[in-house]
Coordinates of C-alpha atoms and ligand atoms in Angstrom, one line a residue:
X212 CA 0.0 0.0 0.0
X213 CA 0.9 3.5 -0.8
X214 CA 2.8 5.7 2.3
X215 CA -0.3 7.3 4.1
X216 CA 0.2 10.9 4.0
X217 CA -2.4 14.0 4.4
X218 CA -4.1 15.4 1.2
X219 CA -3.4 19.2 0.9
X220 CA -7.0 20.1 0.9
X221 CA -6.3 23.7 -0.4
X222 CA -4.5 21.7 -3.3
X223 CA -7.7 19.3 -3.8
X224 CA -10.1 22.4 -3.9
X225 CA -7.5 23.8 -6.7
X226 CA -7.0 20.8 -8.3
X227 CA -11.2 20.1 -8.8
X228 CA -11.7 23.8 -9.8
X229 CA -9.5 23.6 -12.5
X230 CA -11.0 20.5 -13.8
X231 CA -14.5 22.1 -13.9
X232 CA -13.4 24.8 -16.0
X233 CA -11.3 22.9 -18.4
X234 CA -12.2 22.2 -21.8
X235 CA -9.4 19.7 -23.0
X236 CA -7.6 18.2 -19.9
X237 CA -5.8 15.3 -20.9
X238 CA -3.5 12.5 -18.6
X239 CA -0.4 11.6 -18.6
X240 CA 0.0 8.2 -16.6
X241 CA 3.2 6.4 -15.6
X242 CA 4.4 3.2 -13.4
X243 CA 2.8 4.6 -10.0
X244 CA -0.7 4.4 -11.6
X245 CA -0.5 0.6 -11.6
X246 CA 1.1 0.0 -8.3
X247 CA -1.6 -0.2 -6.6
X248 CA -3.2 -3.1 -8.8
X249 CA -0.1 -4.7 -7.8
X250 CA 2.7 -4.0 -10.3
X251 CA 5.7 -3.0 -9.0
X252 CA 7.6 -0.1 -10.8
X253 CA 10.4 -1.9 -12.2
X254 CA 13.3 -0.2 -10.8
X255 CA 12.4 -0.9 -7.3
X256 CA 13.4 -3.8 -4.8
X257 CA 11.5 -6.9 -6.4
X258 CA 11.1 -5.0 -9.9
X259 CA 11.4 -6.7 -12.7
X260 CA 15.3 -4.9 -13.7
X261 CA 16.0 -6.6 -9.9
X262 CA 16.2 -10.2 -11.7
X263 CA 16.7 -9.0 -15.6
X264 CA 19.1 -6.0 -15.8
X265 CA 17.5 -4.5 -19.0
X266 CA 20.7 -3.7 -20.5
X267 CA 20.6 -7.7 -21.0
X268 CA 17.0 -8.5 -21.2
X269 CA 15.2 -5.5 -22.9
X270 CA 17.1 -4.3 -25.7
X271 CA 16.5 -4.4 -29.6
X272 CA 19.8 -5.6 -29.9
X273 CA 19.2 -8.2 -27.0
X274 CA 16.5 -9.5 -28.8
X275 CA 18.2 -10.0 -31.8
X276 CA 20.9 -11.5 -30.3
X277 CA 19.0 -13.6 -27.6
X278 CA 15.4 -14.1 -28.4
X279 CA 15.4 -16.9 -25.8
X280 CA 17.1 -14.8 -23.3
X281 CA 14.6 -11.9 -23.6
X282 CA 11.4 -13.8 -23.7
X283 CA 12.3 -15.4 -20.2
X284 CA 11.7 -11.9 -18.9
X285 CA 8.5 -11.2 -21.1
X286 CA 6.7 -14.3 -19.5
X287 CA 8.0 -13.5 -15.9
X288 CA 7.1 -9.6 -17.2
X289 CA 3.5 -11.0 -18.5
X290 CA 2.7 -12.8 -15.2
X291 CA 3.1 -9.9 -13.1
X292 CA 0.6 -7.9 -15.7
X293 CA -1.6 -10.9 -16.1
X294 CA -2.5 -11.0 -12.2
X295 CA -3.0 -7.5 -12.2
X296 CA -6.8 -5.7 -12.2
X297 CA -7.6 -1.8 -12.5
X298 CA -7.3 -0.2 -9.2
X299 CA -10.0 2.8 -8.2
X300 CA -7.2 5.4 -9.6
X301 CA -7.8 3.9 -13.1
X302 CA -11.7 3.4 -12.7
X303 CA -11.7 7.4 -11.5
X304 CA -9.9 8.9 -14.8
X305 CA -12.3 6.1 -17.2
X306 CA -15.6 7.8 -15.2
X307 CA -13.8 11.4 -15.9
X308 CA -13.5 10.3 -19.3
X309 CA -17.2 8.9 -19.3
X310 CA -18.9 12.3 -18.4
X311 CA -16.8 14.1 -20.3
X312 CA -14.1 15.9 -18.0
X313 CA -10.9 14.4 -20.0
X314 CA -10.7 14.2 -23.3
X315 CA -7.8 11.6 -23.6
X316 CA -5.1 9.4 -21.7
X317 CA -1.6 9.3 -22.6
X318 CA 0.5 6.1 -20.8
X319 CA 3.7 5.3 -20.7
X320 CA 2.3 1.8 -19.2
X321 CA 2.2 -1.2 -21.3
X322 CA -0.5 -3.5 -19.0
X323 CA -3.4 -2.6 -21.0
X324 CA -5.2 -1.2 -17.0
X325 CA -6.6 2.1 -18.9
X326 CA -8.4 -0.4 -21.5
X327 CA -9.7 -2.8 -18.9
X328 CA -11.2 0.2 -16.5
X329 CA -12.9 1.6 -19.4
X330 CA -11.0 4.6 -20.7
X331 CA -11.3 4.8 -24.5
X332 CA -8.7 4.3 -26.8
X333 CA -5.6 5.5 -24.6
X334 CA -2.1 6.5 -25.9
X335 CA 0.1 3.7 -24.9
X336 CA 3.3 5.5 -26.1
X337 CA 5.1 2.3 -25.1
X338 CA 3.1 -0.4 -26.7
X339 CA 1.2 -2.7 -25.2
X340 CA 1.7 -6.7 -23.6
X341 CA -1.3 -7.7 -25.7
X342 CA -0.5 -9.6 -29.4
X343 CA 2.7 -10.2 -31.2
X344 CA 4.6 -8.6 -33.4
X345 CA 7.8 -8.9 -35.9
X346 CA 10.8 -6.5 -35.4
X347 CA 12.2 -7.9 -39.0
X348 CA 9.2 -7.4 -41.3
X349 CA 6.4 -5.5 -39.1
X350 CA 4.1 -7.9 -38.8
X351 CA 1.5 -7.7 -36.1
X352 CA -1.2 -9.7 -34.7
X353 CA -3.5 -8.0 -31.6
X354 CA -5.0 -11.1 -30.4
X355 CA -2.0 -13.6 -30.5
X356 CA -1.2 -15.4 -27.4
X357 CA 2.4 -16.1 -27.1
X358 CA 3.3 -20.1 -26.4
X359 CA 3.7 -21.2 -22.8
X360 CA 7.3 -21.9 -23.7
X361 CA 10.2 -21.3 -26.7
X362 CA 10.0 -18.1 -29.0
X363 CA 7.3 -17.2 -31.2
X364 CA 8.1 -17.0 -35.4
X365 CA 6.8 -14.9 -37.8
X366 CA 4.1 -16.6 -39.9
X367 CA 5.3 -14.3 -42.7
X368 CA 9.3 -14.1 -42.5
X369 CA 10.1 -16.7 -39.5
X370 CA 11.5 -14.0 -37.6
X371 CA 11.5 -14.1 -33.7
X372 CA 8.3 -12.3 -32.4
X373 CA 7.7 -10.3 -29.4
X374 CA 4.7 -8.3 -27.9
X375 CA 4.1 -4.9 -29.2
X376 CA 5.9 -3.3 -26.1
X377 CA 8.8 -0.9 -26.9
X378 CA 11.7 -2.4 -25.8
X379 CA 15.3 -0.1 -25.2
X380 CA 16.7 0.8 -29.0
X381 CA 13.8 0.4 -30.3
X382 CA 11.7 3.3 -31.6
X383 CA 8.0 4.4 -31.3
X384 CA 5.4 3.0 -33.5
X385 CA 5.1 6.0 -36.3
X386 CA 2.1 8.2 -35.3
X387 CA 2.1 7.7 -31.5
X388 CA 4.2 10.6 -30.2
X389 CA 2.7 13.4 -32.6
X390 CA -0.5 12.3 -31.9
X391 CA 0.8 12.8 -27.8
X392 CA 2.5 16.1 -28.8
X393 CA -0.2 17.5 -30.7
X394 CA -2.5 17.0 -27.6
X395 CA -0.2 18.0 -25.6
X396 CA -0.2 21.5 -27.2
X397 CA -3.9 21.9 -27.2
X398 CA -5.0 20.6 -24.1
X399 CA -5.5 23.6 -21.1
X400 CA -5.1 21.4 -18.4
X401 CA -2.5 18.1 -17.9
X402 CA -2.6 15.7 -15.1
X403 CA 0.6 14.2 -14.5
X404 CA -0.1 10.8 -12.8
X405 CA 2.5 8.2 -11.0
X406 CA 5.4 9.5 -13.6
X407 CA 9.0 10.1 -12.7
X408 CA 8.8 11.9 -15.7
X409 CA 13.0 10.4 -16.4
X410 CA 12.0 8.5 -19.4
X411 CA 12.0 10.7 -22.8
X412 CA 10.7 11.7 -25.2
X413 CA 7.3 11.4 -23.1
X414 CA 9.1 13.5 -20.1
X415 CA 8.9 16.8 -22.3
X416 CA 4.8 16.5 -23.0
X417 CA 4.0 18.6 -19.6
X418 CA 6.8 21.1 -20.4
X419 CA 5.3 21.4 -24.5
X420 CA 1.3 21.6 -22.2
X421 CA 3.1 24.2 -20.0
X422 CA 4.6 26.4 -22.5
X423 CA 1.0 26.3 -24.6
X424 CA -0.7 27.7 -21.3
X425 CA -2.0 24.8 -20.1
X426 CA -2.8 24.4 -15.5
X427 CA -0.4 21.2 -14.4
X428 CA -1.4 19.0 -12.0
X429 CA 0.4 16.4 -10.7
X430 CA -0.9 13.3 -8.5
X431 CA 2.2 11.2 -7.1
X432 CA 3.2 9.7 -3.3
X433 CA 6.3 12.2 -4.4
X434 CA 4.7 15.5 -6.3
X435 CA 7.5 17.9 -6.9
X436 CA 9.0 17.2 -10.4
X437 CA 6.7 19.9 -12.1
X438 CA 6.9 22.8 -8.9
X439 CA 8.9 25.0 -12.0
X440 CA 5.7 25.2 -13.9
X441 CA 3.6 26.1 -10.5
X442 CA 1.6 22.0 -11.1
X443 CA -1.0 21.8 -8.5
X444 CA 0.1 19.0 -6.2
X445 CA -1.9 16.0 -4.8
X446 CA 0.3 13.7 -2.5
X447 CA -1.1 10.8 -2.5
X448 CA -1.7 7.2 -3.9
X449 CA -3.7 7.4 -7.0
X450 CA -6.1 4.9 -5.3
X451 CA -7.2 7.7 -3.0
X452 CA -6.7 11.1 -4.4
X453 CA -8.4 10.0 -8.0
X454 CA -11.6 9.0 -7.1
X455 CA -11.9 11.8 -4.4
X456 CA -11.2 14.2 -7.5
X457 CA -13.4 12.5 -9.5
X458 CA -16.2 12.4 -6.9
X459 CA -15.9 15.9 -6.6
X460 CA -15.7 17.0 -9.9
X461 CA -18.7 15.1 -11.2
X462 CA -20.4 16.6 -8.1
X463 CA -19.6 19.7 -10.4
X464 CA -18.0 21.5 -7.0
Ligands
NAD1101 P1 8.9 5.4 -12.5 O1 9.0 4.1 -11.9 O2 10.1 6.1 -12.9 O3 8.1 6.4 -11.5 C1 7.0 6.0 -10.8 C2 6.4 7.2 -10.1 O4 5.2 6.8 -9.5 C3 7.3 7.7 -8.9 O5 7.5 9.1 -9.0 C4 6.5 7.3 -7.6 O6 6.7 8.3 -6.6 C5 5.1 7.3 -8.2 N1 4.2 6.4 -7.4 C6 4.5 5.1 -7.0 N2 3.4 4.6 -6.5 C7 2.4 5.5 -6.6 C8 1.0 5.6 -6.2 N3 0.4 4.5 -5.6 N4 0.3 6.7 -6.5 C9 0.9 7.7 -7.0 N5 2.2 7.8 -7.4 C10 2.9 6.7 -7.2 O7 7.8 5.3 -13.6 P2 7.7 5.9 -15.1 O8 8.0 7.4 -14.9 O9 6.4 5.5 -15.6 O10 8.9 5.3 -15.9 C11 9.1 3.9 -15.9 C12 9.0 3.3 -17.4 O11 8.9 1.8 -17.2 C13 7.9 3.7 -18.2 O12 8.4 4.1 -19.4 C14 6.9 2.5 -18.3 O13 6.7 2.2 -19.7 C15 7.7 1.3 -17.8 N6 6.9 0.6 -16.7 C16 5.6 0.2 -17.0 C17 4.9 -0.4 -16.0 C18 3.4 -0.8 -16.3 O14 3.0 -1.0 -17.4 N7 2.6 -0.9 -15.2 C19 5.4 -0.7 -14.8 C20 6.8 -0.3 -14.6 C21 7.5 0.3 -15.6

């Protein structure tokens, strides 16, 4: 469970005022969104990196190198994300969503928790666990399940096939970071959920919301990484502070 600590109420009132007046708030989501539904952040004691240092088991190169190798860390990856449900932090921003109070999700997340709780058609700027696809000939399947053992091949060039999530060296799918920037620079209001923000280019969407004149908000255990734009901070697990916003917005007070 998160570390209890008090909720500015000040910074609540703030944070639902400017979510009543905005027109096009969009969120940007990270690992801390997901903890709670019982992924740890990777980085962290008993993360993933812990047991599979991703200089060895989640490059391109890696892959190429050692399909084997890599997908040893995708299954023990996919039955962390496979025991995981949405948490009330990801049911809160799909009920936003719902009555209209955010226009879209952005997530650096790849376990698919924004789809399950409802939002619509989020960003997932790193790909997703779900399907298989080819890093030799872009093939891609949504639905494939990947076999309980051995690496997948390419039904169309018998290359090695992984899930659709972006591994180190490897680029974005064409499309996906525009389509985050361009939102990024038309929104008036971003919510900056469970991010360390470290990982680029995704880090720089609250700076390109900031400099269009868009409010910040950020929602972490940690707030602090956006104080240079004057974000509105929520301390607090997502599980707590999201569906108190959400409560209170939709109370449309
Ligand atoms: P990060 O691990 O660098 O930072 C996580 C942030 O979340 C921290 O600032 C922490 O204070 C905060 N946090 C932790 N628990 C929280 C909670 N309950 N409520 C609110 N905030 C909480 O994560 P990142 O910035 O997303 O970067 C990690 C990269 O690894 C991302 O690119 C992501 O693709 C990937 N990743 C994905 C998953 C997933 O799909 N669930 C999990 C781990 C890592």
């Amino acid at each position: 469970m998160p570390r209890r600590r008090d909720l500015d109420l000040d910074a609540l009132d703030a944070a639902v005022t400017a979510m009543v007046v905005a027109k096009r708030a969009v969120a940007l989501t990270g690992a801390g969104m997901s903890v709670e539904s019982g992924i740890p952040d990777f980085r962290s004691p008993g993360g993933l990196w812990r047991t599979y240092p991703p200089e060895r088991y989640a490059t391109l190169s890696a892959f190429r190198r050692d399909a084997d190798a890599v997908w040893e860390m995708l299954r023990a990856m996919g039955a962390v994300l496979e025991a995981a449900e949405p948490n009330a932090g990801h049911h809160a921003l799909a009920a936003l969503e719902r009555h209209g109070h955010l226009e879209r999700v952005i997530t650096q997340n790849i376990d698919g928790l924004h789809r399950r709780a409802g939002t619509k058609d989020p960003i997932e700027v790193h790909g997703s666990s779900q399907g298989l696809h080819c890093v030799a000939c872009a093939y891609r399947d949504r639905d494939a399940s990947p076999p309980p053992q051995g690496v997948p091949r390419c039904p169309r060039c018998g290359g090695p096939l992984k899930p659709p999530v972006v591994l180190f060296e490897e680029g974005l799918r064409p499309g996906v970071m525009e389509e985050a920037w361009r939102l990024a620079q038309r929104c008036d209001l971003m919510l900056v959920i469970g991010t360390s923000l470290a990982v680029y280019p995704v880090a720089s969407l609250p700076d390109a919301a900031a400099q269009a004149g868009a409010t910040l908000m950020e929602i972490n255990l940690e707030p602090g990484h956006l104080r240079h734009h004057g974000a509105i901070e929520l301390a607090g697990g997502v599980g707590e502070v999201l569906p108190l916003l959400a409560k209170r917005v939709l109370e449309g007070c």
